[in-house]
Tab-separated table of C-alpha atoms in Angstrom:
chain	number	residue	atom	x	y	z
A	1	UNK	CA	-64.549	-95.279	58.921
A	2	UNK	CA	-65.673	-93.042	55.940
A	3	UNK	CA	-68.138	-94.733	53.552
A	4	UNK	CA	-66.443	-96.144	50.421
A	5	UNK	CA	-66.048	-93.868	47.429
A	6	UNK	CA	-68.311	-94.694	44.470
A	7	UNK	CA	-66.696	-94.937	41.085
A	8	UNK	CA	-68.333	-94.277	37.702
A	9	UNK	CA	-66.729	-94.494	34.239
A	10	UNK	CA	-68.251	-92.293	31.565
A	11	UNK	CA	-67.706	-93.732	28.129
A	12	UNK	CA	-66.961	-97.262	26.996
A	13	UNK	CA	-64.810	-97.165	23.898
A	14	UNK	CA	-61.500	-98.874	23.461
A	15	UNK	CA	-59.635	-96.899	26.147
A	16	UNK	CA	-62.653	-96.596	28.550
A	17	UNK	CA	-63.034	-100.352	28.492
A	18	UNK	CA	-59.294	-100.977	29.021
A	19	UNK	CA	-59.254	-98.675	32.026
A	20	UNK	CA	-62.432	-100.330	33.335
A	21	UNK	CA	-60.505	-103.589	33.671
A	22	UNK	CA	-58.063	-101.942	36.009
A	23	UNK	CA	-60.609	-99.958	38.001
A	24	UNK	CA	-62.938	-102.936	38.441
A	25	UNK	CA	-60.131	-105.099	39.727
A	26	UNK	CA	-58.754	-102.411	42.104
A	27	UNK	CA	-62.160	-101.349	43.414
A	28	UNK	CA	-62.769	-104.980	44.414
A	29	UNK	CA	-59.559	-105.278	46.367
A	30	UNK	CA	-59.154	-101.782	47.903
A	31	UNK	CA	-61.448	-101.036	50.874
A	32	UNK	CA	-61.504	-97.271	50.081
A	33	UNK	CA	-63.681	-97.790	47.006
A	34	UNK	CA	-67.181	-99.167	46.606
A	35	UNK	CA	-67.114	-102.585	44.934
A	36	UNK	CA	-69.636	-101.906	42.207
A	37	UNK	CA	-68.324	-99.679	39.381
A	38	UNK	CA	-70.924	-98.107	37.105
A	39	UNK	CA	-70.180	-97.378	33.489
A	40	UNK	CA	-72.263	-95.006	31.254
A	41	UNK	CA	-72.433	-95.714	27.547
A	42	UNK	CA	-74.219	-94.687	24.408
A	43	UNK	CA	-76.413	-97.641	23.467
A	44	UNK	CA	-75.638	-99.568	20.282
A	45	UNK	CA	-77.064	-102.747	18.787
A	46	UNK	CA	-74.599	-105.509	18.024
A	47	UNK	CA	-76.135	-108.388	16.024
A	48	UNK	CA	-79.563	-107.640	17.547
A	49	UNK	CA	-78.293	-107.362	21.127
A	50	UNK	CA	-77.886	-104.165	23.148
A	51	UNK	CA	-74.209	-103.460	23.919
A	52	UNK	CA	-75.202	-102.702	27.557
A	53	UNK	CA	-76.748	-106.167	27.861
A	54	UNK	CA	-73.715	-107.804	26.373
A	55	UNK	CA	-71.319	-106.050	28.845
A	56	UNK	CA	-73.580	-106.638	31.823
A	57	UNK	CA	-74.158	-110.355	30.954
A	58	UNK	CA	-71.042	-111.452	29.083
A	59	UNK	CA	-68.653	-108.932	30.667
A	60	UNK	CA	-66.980	-108.090	27.330
A	61	UNK	CA	-67.090	-105.032	25.148
A	62	UNK	CA	-67.327	-107.041	21.868
A	63	UNK	CA	-67.231	-103.932	19.705
A	64	UNK	CA	-64.421	-101.708	21.167
A	65	UNK	CA	-62.269	-104.145	23.170
A	66	UNK	CA	-62.998	-107.677	21.978
A	67	UNK	CA	-61.160	-110.578	23.506
A	68	UNK	CA	-60.752	-109.083	27.024
A	69	UNK	CA	-63.190	-109.726	29.778
A	70	UNK	CA	-64.312	-106.917	32.039
A	71	UNK	CA	-64.565	-107.546	35.748
A	72	UNK	CA	-68.025	-108.658	36.873
A	73	UNK	CA	-68.434	-105.667	39.109
A	74	UNK	CA	-68.460	-103.196	36.173
A	75	UNK	CA	-72.041	-102.250	35.161
A	76	UNK	CA	-73.498	-99.884	32.586
A	77	UNK	CA	-76.150	-97.215	32.384
A	78	UNK	CA	-77.106	-95.232	29.287
A	79	UNK	CA	-75.903	-91.666	29.380
A	80	UNK	CA	-78.985	-89.651	28.471
A	81	UNK	CA	-78.770	-85.940	27.615
A	82	UNK	CA	-76.626	-84.113	30.236
A	83	UNK	CA	-75.092	-85.198	33.490
A	84	UNK	CA	-75.364	-81.730	34.862
A	85	UNK	CA	-77.273	-81.739	38.143
A	86	UNK	CA	-76.700	-85.456	38.650
A	87	UNK	CA	-73.165	-85.140	40.001
A	88	UNK	CA	-72.416	-84.201	43.612
A	89	UNK	CA	-70.339	-81.080	44.150
A	90	UNK	CA	-68.061	-83.218	46.356
A	91	UNK	CA	-67.309	-85.537	43.434
A	92	UNK	CA	-63.803	-85.638	41.905
A	93	UNK	CA	-63.234	-86.309	38.229
A	94	UNK	CA	-60.384	-87.460	36.027
A	95	UNK	CA	-60.432	-87.073	32.229
A	96	UNK	CA	-58.636	-89.529	29.937
A	97	UNK	CA	-59.775	-87.654	26.685
A	98	UNK	CA	-56.904	-86.689	24.469
A	99	UNK	CA	-58.124	-83.573	22.713
A	100	UNK	CA	-58.698	-79.850	23.002
A	101	UNK	CA	-61.593	-77.507	22.084
A	102	UNK	CA	-61.736	-74.102	20.657
A	103	UNK	CA	-63.501	-71.600	22.913
A	104	UNK	CA	-64.449	-67.928	22.137
A	105	UNK	CA	-61.195	-66.798	23.674
A	106	UNK	CA	-59.079	-69.452	21.991
A	107	UNK	CA	-57.845	-72.657	23.536
A	108	UNK	CA	-60.167	-74.662	25.771
A	109	UNK	CA	-58.981	-77.787	27.596
A	110	UNK	CA	-61.450	-80.677	27.990
A	111	UNK	CA	-60.836	-80.656	31.727
A	112	UNK	CA	-61.901	-76.957	31.838
A	113	UNK	CA	-65.162	-77.789	30.075
A	114	UNK	CA	-65.945	-80.599	32.508
A	115	UNK	CA	-64.865	-78.410	35.495
A	116	UNK	CA	-67.148	-75.599	34.432
A	117	UNK	CA	-70.126	-77.781	33.554
A	118	UNK	CA	-69.921	-80.002	36.642
A	119	UNK	CA	-68.424	-77.621	39.138
A	120	UNK	CA	-65.951	-80.236	40.405
A	121	UNK	CA	-62.160	-80.637	40.496
A	122	UNK	CA	-60.864	-82.513	37.431
A	123	UNK	CA	-57.505	-84.251	37.107
A	124	UNK	CA	-56.088	-85.596	33.837
A	125	UNK	CA	-54.471	-88.877	32.912
A	126	UNK	CA	-52.232	-88.997	29.829
A	127	UNK	CA	-49.359	-91.376	28.852
A	128	UNK	CA	-47.942	-93.931	26.444
A	129	UNK	CA	-50.989	-96.142	26.859
A	130	UNK	CA	-52.200	-97.982	23.717
A	131	UNK	CA	-55.475	-99.412	25.039
A	132	UNK	CA	-55.084	-103.031	23.792
A	133	UNK	CA	-51.623	-103.259	25.391
A	134	UNK	CA	-53.059	-101.889	28.693
A	135	UNK	CA	-55.880	-104.431	28.500
A	136	UNK	CA	-53.322	-107.230	27.846
A	137	UNK	CA	-51.523	-106.073	31.067
A	138	UNK	CA	-48.286	-105.286	29.310
A	139	UNK	CA	-46.058	-102.915	31.392
A	140	UNK	CA	-46.501	-99.184	30.753
A	141	UNK	CA	-46.222	-95.869	32.477
A	142	UNK	CA	-48.698	-92.997	32.642
A	143	UNK	CA	-48.964	-89.460	34.120
A	144	UNK	CA	-51.748	-87.945	36.251
A	145	UNK	CA	-51.794	-84.163	36.232
A	146	UNK	CA	-53.694	-82.629	39.155
A	147	UNK	CA	-54.071	-79.103	40.460
A	148	UNK	CA	-55.104	-80.627	43.833
A	149	UNK	CA	-52.413	-83.055	44.723
A	150	UNK	CA	-54.550	-85.003	47.151
A	151	UNK	CA	-57.020	-85.842	44.301
A	152	UNK	CA	-54.229	-86.920	42.018
A	153	UNK	CA	-52.940	-89.312	44.659
A	154	UNK	CA	-56.440	-90.692	45.138
A	155	UNK	CA	-56.743	-91.471	41.449
A	156	UNK	CA	-53.265	-93.003	41.528
A	157	UNK	CA	-54.502	-95.372	44.206
A	158	UNK	CA	-57.552	-96.319	42.212
A	159	UNK	CA	-55.671	-96.851	38.883
A	160	UNK	CA	-52.193	-98.006	39.620
A	161	UNK	CA	-51.215	-101.703	39.158
A	162	UNK	CA	-47.743	-103.380	38.936
A	163	UNK	CA	-48.002	-103.088	35.097
A	164	UNK	CA	-49.651	-99.599	34.986
A	165	UNK	CA	-47.241	-97.278	36.826
A	166	UNK	CA	-48.341	-93.775	37.617
A	167	UNK	CA	-46.494	-90.500	38.328
A	168	UNK	CA	-48.518	-87.542	39.724
A	169	UNK	CA	-47.466	-84.014	38.734
A	170	UNK	CA	-49.085	-80.596	39.352
A	171	UNK	CA	-48.515	-79.206	35.860
A	172	UNK	CA	-51.958	-80.467	34.855
A	173	UNK	CA	-52.535	-78.194	31.792
A	174	UNK	CA	-49.245	-79.266	30.184
A	175	UNK	CA	-50.059	-82.935	30.808
A	176	UNK	CA	-53.378	-82.431	29.057
A	177	UNK	CA	-51.912	-80.454	26.149
A	178	UNK	CA	-49.336	-83.167	25.550
A	179	UNK	CA	-52.097	-85.721	25.172
A	180	UNK	CA	-53.849	-83.644	22.493
A	181	UNK	CA	-50.893	-82.258	20.539
A	182	UNK	CA	-48.978	-85.556	20.177
A	183	UNK	CA	-51.791	-86.823	17.919
A	184	UNK	CA	-51.038	-84.079	15.365
A	185	UNK	CA	-47.368	-85.167	15.284
A	186	UNK	CA	-48.478	-88.830	14.894
A	187	UNK	CA	-50.416	-87.844	11.774
A	188	UNK	CA	-47.264	-86.300	10.338
A	189	UNK	CA	-45.367	-89.475	11.240
A	190	UNK	CA	-48.025	-91.570	9.474
A	191	UNK	CA	-47.707	-89.368	6.352
A	192	UNK	CA	-43.948	-90.015	6.319
A	193	UNK	CA	-44.573	-93.783	6.720
A	194	UNK	CA	-46.969	-93.679	3.755
A	195	UNK	CA	-44.283	-91.957	1.731
A	196	UNK	CA	-41.783	-94.635	2.813
A	197	UNK	CA	-39.373	-92.092	4.251
A	198	UNK	CA	-37.752	-94.363	6.857
A	199	UNK	CA	-36.907	-94.119	10.500
A	200	UNK	CA	-34.471	-91.190	10.322
A	201	UNK	CA	-37.257	-89.030	8.919
A	202	UNK	CA	-39.697	-90.203	11.469
A	203	UNK	CA	-37.175	-89.337	14.248
A	204	UNK	CA	-36.983	-85.811	12.841
A	205	UNK	CA	-40.821	-85.564	12.853
A	206	UNK	CA	-40.847	-86.664	16.500
A	207	UNK	CA	-38.127	-84.173	17.567
A	208	UNK	CA	-39.530	-81.189	15.632
A	209	UNK	CA	-43.020	-82.144	16.744
A	210	UNK	CA	-41.909	-82.126	20.360
A	211	UNK	CA	-40.353	-78.682	19.853
A	212	UNK	CA	-43.663	-77.390	18.545
A	213	UNK	CA	-45.568	-79.074	21.426
A	214	UNK	CA	-43.324	-77.283	24.018
A	215	UNK	CA	-43.533	-73.971	22.192
A	216	UNK	CA	-47.349	-74.230	21.915
A	217	UNK	CA	-47.743	-75.108	25.659
A	218	UNK	CA	-45.568	-72.116	26.661
A	219	UNK	CA	-47.538	-69.745	24.458
A	220	UNK	CA	-50.886	-70.806	25.689
A	221	UNK	CA	-50.322	-71.602	29.362
A	222	UNK	CA	-52.639	-69.495	31.472
A	223	UNK	CA	-49.948	-68.333	33.889
A	224	UNK	CA	-46.777	-68.927	31.869
A	225	UNK	CA	-45.678	-71.759	34.240
A	226	UNK	CA	-44.754	-74.739	31.974
A	227	UNK	CA	-42.276	-77.207	33.377
A	228	UNK	CA	-39.952	-78.663	30.806
A	229	UNK	CA	-39.642	-81.704	33.040
A	230	UNK	CA	-43.352	-82.562	32.281
A	231	UNK	CA	-42.274	-83.355	28.681
A	232	UNK	CA	-39.928	-86.017	30.039
A	233	UNK	CA	-42.827	-87.802	31.805
A	234	UNK	CA	-44.862	-90.512	30.113
A	235	UNK	CA	-47.435	-87.934	28.922
A	236	UNK	CA	-44.674	-86.200	26.904
A	237	UNK	CA	-41.919	-87.855	24.995
A	238	UNK	CA	-43.030	-91.428	25.720
A	239	UNK	CA	-46.562	-90.961	24.517
A	240	UNK	CA	-45.246	-89.097	21.473
A	241	UNK	CA	-42.963	-92.028	20.537
A	242	UNK	CA	-45.594	-94.739	21.009
A	243	UNK	CA	-48.213	-92.764	19.066
A	244	UNK	CA	-45.792	-92.139	16.222
A	245	UNK	CA	-45.048	-95.865	15.910
A	246	UNK	CA	-48.395	-97.381	16.895
A	247	UNK	CA	-51.896	-96.033	17.388
A	248	UNK	CA	-54.728	-95.153	15.034
A	249	UNK	CA	-53.622	-91.630	14.014
A	250	UNK	CA	-50.386	-92.906	12.537
A	251	UNK	CA	-52.075	-95.878	10.910
A	252	UNK	CA	-54.837	-93.874	9.182
A	253	UNK	CA	-52.439	-91.172	8.105
A	254	UNK	CA	-50.224	-93.797	6.462
A	255	UNK	CA	-53.190	-95.124	4.564
A	256	UNK	CA	-54.158	-91.575	3.585
A	257	UNK	CA	-50.733	-91.009	2.012
A	258	UNK	CA	-50.871	-94.399	0.209
A	259	UNK	CA	-54.462	-94.483	-1.022
A	260	UNK	CA	-55.452	-90.885	-1.538
A	261	UNK	CA	-58.780	-91.579	0.184
A	262	UNK	CA	-60.211	-88.918	2.542
A	263	UNK	CA	-59.771	-89.105	6.324
A	264	UNK	CA	-63.497	-89.617	6.668
A	265	UNK	CA	-63.510	-92.579	4.334
A	266	UNK	CA	-60.549	-94.171	6.106
A	267	UNK	CA	-62.100	-93.628	9.498
A	268	UNK	CA	-65.172	-95.619	8.392
A	269	UNK	CA	-63.089	-98.375	6.813
A	270	UNK	CA	-60.461	-98.797	9.479
A	271	UNK	CA	-61.714	-97.666	12.876
A	272	UNK	CA	-64.903	-99.648	13.637
A	273	UNK	CA	-66.857	-96.596	14.674
A	274	UNK	CA	-64.064	-94.788	16.495
A	275	UNK	CA	-62.848	-91.331	15.591
A	276	UNK	CA	-59.396	-89.892	14.887
A	277	UNK	CA	-58.223	-87.108	17.182
A	278	UNK	CA	-55.171	-85.905	15.225
A	279	UNK	CA	-56.748	-84.171	12.322
A	280	UNK	CA	-59.527	-82.532	14.384
A	281	UNK	CA	-56.902	-81.280	16.857
A	282	UNK	CA	-54.756	-79.904	14.043
A	283	UNK	CA	-57.794	-77.907	12.861
A	284	UNK	CA	-58.435	-76.447	16.334
A	285	UNK	CA	-54.746	-75.600	16.794
A	286	UNK	CA	-54.492	-74.103	13.305
A	287	UNK	CA	-57.435	-71.795	13.888
A	288	UNK	CA	-55.951	-70.617	17.230
A	289	UNK	CA	-52.545	-69.996	15.594
A	290	UNK	CA	-54.153	-68.090	12.697
A	291	UNK	CA	-56.076	-65.895	15.108
A	292	UNK	CA	-52.816	-65.055	16.853
A	293	UNK	CA	-50.822	-64.628	13.625
A	294	UNK	CA	-48.448	-67.488	14.538
A	295	UNK	CA	-48.987	-69.977	11.767
A	296	UNK	CA	-45.414	-69.572	10.406
A	297	UNK	CA	-43.944	-70.468	13.817
A	298	UNK	CA	-45.460	-73.958	13.765
A	299	UNK	CA	-44.692	-75.431	10.302
A	300	UNK	CA	-45.254	-79.063	11.264
A	301	UNK	CA	-48.660	-78.474	12.926
A	302	UNK	CA	-49.638	-76.294	9.961
A	303	UNK	CA	-48.533	-78.825	7.294
A	304	UNK	CA	-50.613	-81.537	8.938
A	305	UNK	CA	-53.676	-79.338	8.923
A	306	UNK	CA	-53.199	-78.238	5.331
A	307	UNK	CA	-52.693	-81.795	4.061
A	308	UNK	CA	-55.775	-83.000	5.947
A	309	UNK	CA	-58.112	-80.209	5.161
A	310	UNK	CA	-56.822	-77.922	2.364
A	311	UNK	CA	-55.808	-80.468	-0.236
A	312	UNK	CA	-52.054	-79.769	0.071
A	313	UNK	CA	-50.060	-82.761	-1.368
A	314	UNK	CA	-48.786	-85.113	1.262
A	315	UNK	CA	-45.190	-84.484	0.068
A	316	UNK	CA	-45.494	-81.106	1.788
A	317	UNK	CA	-44.698	-83.015	4.980
A	318	UNK	CA	-41.102	-83.349	3.792
A	319	UNK	CA	-40.852	-79.695	2.672
A	320	UNK	CA	-41.948	-78.613	6.137
A	321	UNK	CA	-39.167	-80.665	7.744
A	322	UNK	CA	-36.601	-79.348	5.325
A	323	UNK	CA	-37.448	-75.714	6.103
A	324	UNK	CA	-38.148	-76.037	9.840
A	325	UNK	CA	-36.493	-73.361	11.961
A	326	UNK	CA	-33.814	-74.563	14.399
A	327	UNK	CA	-35.347	-72.565	17.284
A	328	UNK	CA	-39.035	-71.842	17.863
């Protein structure tokens, strides 16, 4: 019998800790995986104690996921400098990071960065998965995108539970783009909430935002193969809905519209050390669209960027909906 596969989780924020609960439990019960799961984290001091010590001893991430015990087989090591050279070329990775980067040639997916640095195959997991609800074992679905189907199915085995249901698709780039772009739409939804526009307006934000997500994915796919069906998976419309009604991007954007404080101030006040992805992703997307001369084709993405970073009044969100083209 092949030796069991070792599992390591890199990062221990809200989402990393929620997924660690699932992985720890599954690794203990499935013979295919080694029973000890290692977790790498940036060290922090919490009331005079190291966060690593608290997790290893008390089995709880008291800062990022308080109130939920982590399985006793999840351990932590500090992530120093780079992991390059420490990871076997036979390793397989999966990224749960919802963001994109701007490379010299335009769009850069997080999975591409990991793939290039580590020289390993990387799948992606994206879906309607608010971390605290996953930790509380409330039912939800998620999507794994994998260019190597066998690897996607392996991660499905490691991560699936009766209350965390997984579909594997091969349109991995679209799955990952959905996870990043929906956060921009959620910021727009939060602005509308702050302006007290109501649910009809928010439904329009979700629909028009989804149109822009699909148009952006088609424009920037490497080989032009974007399956519309992927947007009907959990990573697409489901994640978009849950993020526009729950989640930190919507919450902070609502406070931005109501208080007039900056995004940075609100992050510090409301997020306990976590960062917002929506505004940063809107900036990356805006710069790419500007480079390509396509800003006018994406009025919702553009309005979110301009309100966050260029001092445009938050009411511009409504103007962008009123003038949005019917077809992108």
